[in-house]
mmCIF file of C-alpha atoms in Angstrom:
data_model
loop_
_atom_site.group_PDB
_atom_site.id
_atom_site.type_symbol
_atom_site.label_atom_id
_atom_site.label_comp_id
_atom_site.label_asym_id
_atom_site.label_seq_id
_atom_site.Cartn_x
_atom_site.Cartn_y
_atom_site.Cartn_z
ATOM 1 C CA MET A 1 -21.917 -3.737 12.197
ATOM 2 C CA THR A 2 -20.588 -0.363 13.245
ATOM 3 C CA ARG A 3 -20.158 0.552 16.853
ATOM 4 C CA GLN A 4 -21.775 3.784 17.917
ATOM 5 C CA GLU A 5 -20.300 5.796 20.749
ATOM 6 C CA PRO A 6 -22.508 7.789 23.117
ATOM 7 C CA THR A 7 -22.438 11.522 22.627
ATOM 8 C CA GLU A 8 -21.286 13.944 25.290
ATOM 9 C CA GLY A 9 -23.645 14.004 28.276
ATOM 10 C CA GLU A 10 -25.236 10.603 27.549
ATOM 11 C CA ASP A 11 -25.320 8.070 30.351
ATOM 12 C CA VAL A 12 -22.764 5.300 30.141
ATOM 13 C CA LYS A 13 -22.712 2.257 32.398
ATOM 14 C CA GLY A 14 -19.649 2.309 34.616
ATOM 15 C CA GLY A 15 -18.454 5.639 33.231
ATOM 16 C CA LYS A 16 -16.678 8.312 35.213
ATOM 17 C CA ASN A 17 -18.155 11.728 36.015
ATOM 18 C CA GLY A 18 -21.362 10.175 37.336
ATOM 19 C CA GLY A 19 -21.996 8.158 34.209
ATOM 20 C CA LYS A 20 -21.405 11.089 31.868
ATOM 21 C CA ILE A 21 -18.956 11.164 28.953
ATOM 22 C CA SER A 22 -16.404 13.939 29.034
ATOM 23 C CA GLY A 23 -15.133 15.751 25.920
ATOM 24 C CA ARG A 24 -12.713 12.884 25.158
ATOM 25 C CA ARG A 25 -13.106 10.971 21.935
ATOM 26 C CA ASN A 26 -12.646 7.260 21.472
ATOM 27 C CA PHE A 27 -9.851 7.075 18.878
ATOM 28 C CA ASP A 28 -10.650 3.450 18.042
ATOM 29 C CA THR A 29 -13.859 4.519 16.320
ATOM 30 C CA TYR A 30 -13.475 8.276 15.946
ATOM 31 C CA GLU A 31 -12.820 9.593 12.436
ATOM 32 C CA CYS A 32 -11.861 13.263 12.244
ATOM 33 C CA GLN A 33 -12.992 15.551 9.420
ATOM 34 C CA THR A 34 -9.610 15.301 7.651
ATOM 35 C CA CYS A 35 -9.670 11.485 7.697
ATOM 36 C CA ARG A 36 -13.331 11.501 6.641
ATOM 37 C CA ASN A 37 -12.530 13.666 3.592
ATOM 38 C CA ARG A 38 -9.263 11.943 2.573
ATOM 39 C CA LYS A 39 -9.370 10.384 -0.895
ATOM 40 C CA TYR A 40 -6.920 8.113 -2.669
ATOM 41 C CA LYS A 41 -6.127 8.296 -6.383
ATOM 42 C CA ASP A 42 -3.686 6.311 -8.518
ATOM 43 C CA GLY A 43 -1.151 8.529 -10.269
ATOM 44 C CA SER A 44 0.342 5.901 -12.572
ATOM 45 C CA ASP A 45 -0.269 5.354 -16.269
ATOM 46 C CA ASP A 46 -1.386 1.751 -15.633
ATOM 47 C CA PRO A 47 -5.003 1.805 -16.913
ATOM 48 C CA GLY A 48 -6.227 -1.452 -15.382
ATOM 49 C CA VAL A 49 -5.737 -0.762 -11.679
ATOM 50 C CA SER A 50 -8.124 0.497 -9.008
ATOM 51 C CA PHE A 51 -8.373 4.073 -7.697
ATOM 52 C CA LYS A 52 -8.306 5.799 -11.079
ATOM 53 C CA THR A 53 -10.968 8.127 -9.681
ATOM 54 C CA PRO A 54 -10.579 9.689 -6.205
ATOM 55 C CA THR A 55 -11.998 7.258 -3.635
ATOM 56 C CA HIS A 56 -12.462 7.563 0.135
ATOM 57 C CA ILE A 57 -11.026 4.763 2.265
ATOM 58 C CA SER A 58 -11.291 4.747 6.040
ATOM 59 C CA PRO A 59 -7.951 4.763 7.901
ATOM 60 C CA GLU A 60 -8.696 1.248 9.187
ATOM 61 C CA ASN A 61 -9.069 -0.120 5.649
ATOM 62 C CA ALA A 62 -6.405 1.955 3.904
ATOM 63 C CA ALA A 63 -3.528 -0.465 4.544
ATOM 64 C CA SER A 64 -5.226 -3.499 3.000
ATOM 65 C CA ALA A 65 -6.651 -1.473 0.091
ATOM 66 C CA ILE A 66 -3.248 0.012 -0.734
ATOM 67 C CA ARG A 67 -1.521 -3.386 -0.491
ATOM 68 C CA PHE A 68 -4.122 -4.838 -2.852
ATOM 69 C CA HIS A 69 -3.696 -1.893 -5.233
ATOM 70 C CA GLU A 70 0.104 -2.170 -5.344
ATOM 71 C CA ASN A 71 -0.241 -5.935 -5.909
ATOM 72 C CA GLU A 72 -2.296 -5.080 -9.004
ATOM 73 C CA HIS A 73 0.720 -3.132 -10.324
ATOM 74 C CA VAL A 74 2.989 -6.126 -9.586
ATOM 75 C CA SER A 75 0.640 -8.502 -11.428
ATOM 76 C CA HIS A 76 0.333 -6.175 -14.418
ATOM 77 C CA ALA A 77 4.115 -5.853 -14.651
ATOM 78 C CA ARG A 78 4.511 -9.645 -14.638
ATOM 79 C CA ALA A 79 1.860 -10.004 -17.344
ATOM 80 C CA LYS A 80 3.604 -7.316 -19.410
ATOM 81 C CA ALA A 81 6.920 -9.166 -19.080
ATOM 82 C CA LEU A 82 5.315 -12.382 -20.370
ATOM 83 C CA ARG A 83 3.546 -10.590 -23.240
ATOM 84 C CA GLU A 84 6.662 -8.754 -24.407
ATOM 85 C CA ASP A 85 9.100 -11.624 -23.816
ATOM 86 C CA GLN A 86 11.025 -9.685 -21.195
ATOM 87 C CA LYS A 87 12.411 -10.657 -17.837
ATOM 88 C CA ILE A 88 11.897 -8.768 -14.614
ATOM 89 C CA LEU A 89 15.323 -7.799 -13.325
ATOM 90 C CA SER A 90 13.974 -6.346 -10.084
ATOM 91 C CA GLN A 91 10.662 -5.461 -8.551
ATOM 92 C CA SER A 92 9.928 -3.669 -5.294
ATOM 93 C CA VAL A 93 6.970 -2.150 -3.483
ATOM 94 C CA THR A 94 7.399 0.727 -1.045
ATOM 95 C CA TYR A 95 4.591 1.819 1.254
ATOM 96 C CA HIS A 96 4.289 5.389 2.505
ATOM 97 C CA THR A 97 2.891 6.461 5.857
ATOM 98 C CA ASP A 98 1.748 9.851 7.042
ATOM 99 C CA VAL A 99 0.301 11.442 10.178
ATOM 100 C CA CYS A 100 -3.092 13.140 10.120
ATOM 101 C CA PRO A 101 -2.579 16.772 11.154
ATOM 102 C CA GLU A 102 -5.985 16.904 12.853
ATOM 103 C CA CYS A 103 -6.197 13.717 14.933
ATOM 104 C CA GLY A 104 -2.571 12.525 14.900
ATOM 105 C CA ARG A 105 -3.410 9.066 13.569
ATOM 106 C CA VAL A 106 -0.678 7.328 11.558
ATOM 107 C CA TYR A 107 -2.072 5.905 8.343
ATOM 108 C CA LEU A 108 -0.851 4.308 5.127
ATOM 109 C CA SER A 109 -0.926 7.151 2.622
ATOM 110 C CA GLY A 110 0.123 5.348 -0.546
ATOM 111 C CA GLY A 111 2.609 3.107 -2.238
ATOM 112 C CA THR A 112 5.069 2.895 -5.092
ATOM 113 C CA THR A 113 5.745 -0.171 -7.209
ATOM 114 C CA ARG A 114 9.017 -0.150 -9.127
ATOM 115 C CA THR A 115 9.753 -2.723 -11.831
ATOM 116 C CA VAL A 116 12.917 -2.966 -13.918
ATOM 117 C CA PHE A 117 12.484 -4.947 -17.132
ATOM 118 C CA GLY A 118 15.206 -6.442 -19.265
ATOM 119 C CA GLU A 119 15.536 -8.758 -22.208
ATOM 120 C CA SER A 120 17.421 -12.037 -22.075
ATOM 121 C CA LYS A 121 20.521 -10.388 -23.552
ATOM 122 C CA ASP A 122 20.519 -7.907 -20.639
ATOM 123 C CA LEU A 123 20.839 -10.801 -18.198
ATOM 124 C CA LYS A 124 23.877 -12.131 -20.069
ATOM 125 C CA ASP A 125 25.618 -8.787 -19.751
ATOM 126 C CA LEU A 126 24.711 -8.397 -16.066
ATOM 127 C CA TYR A 127 27.933 -10.094 -14.921
ATOM 128 C CA GLY A 128 29.824 -9.889 -18.200
ATOM 129 C CA ILE A 129 29.355 -13.601 -18.923
ATOM 130 C CA GLY A 130 26.795 -15.716 -20.778
ATOM 131 C CA GLU A 131 23.635 -16.909 -19.045
ATOM 132 C CA GLN A 132 24.683 -20.608 -18.994
ATOM 133 C CA GLU A 133 28.184 -19.816 -17.749
ATOM 134 C CA GLN A 134 26.668 -17.719 -14.974
ATOM 135 C CA LYS A 135 25.081 -20.718 -13.192
ATOM 136 C CA GLY A 136 27.269 -21.719 -10.259
ATOM 137 C CA ALA A 137 29.900 -19.109 -11.089
ATOM 138 C CA HIS A 138 29.741 -17.670 -7.590
ATOM 139 C CA LEU A 139 30.026 -20.944 -5.684
ATOM 140 C CA ASP A 140 33.123 -21.213 -3.515
ATOM 141 C CA MET A 141 33.974 -24.862 -2.746
ATOM 142 C CA THR A 142 37.257 -24.216 -0.891
ATOM 143 C CA ALA A 143 36.589 -24.876 2.738
#
């Protein structure tokens, strides 16, 4: 259910100015024209994720939608690693924020998922030693 705010001049119980609303806007529910027209679109070459076509998301829902979207990239990268017999050397997600120039609201404006793949031989060369020799190689038992 959406909450509707009274328009300017409408009576409000317990309001100031003799029960009248001033020109102030309630920023909890107010959505400016810029926020209303903002659309999100995925710029990656990953064909199976959401937001391939420009889609409007309200500022309140943008954070969860973007987190879900970036998680799709993470899942697809893991599936690709399994399919191609690769290992994921590192994977990170960075979220970007911005400030609406019209209303000043801070919102999540997008995200970037970065995945570095490698084959098993790449892991062996990571420290210059074989994969089996690498286990426990950095344990210091002198105490």
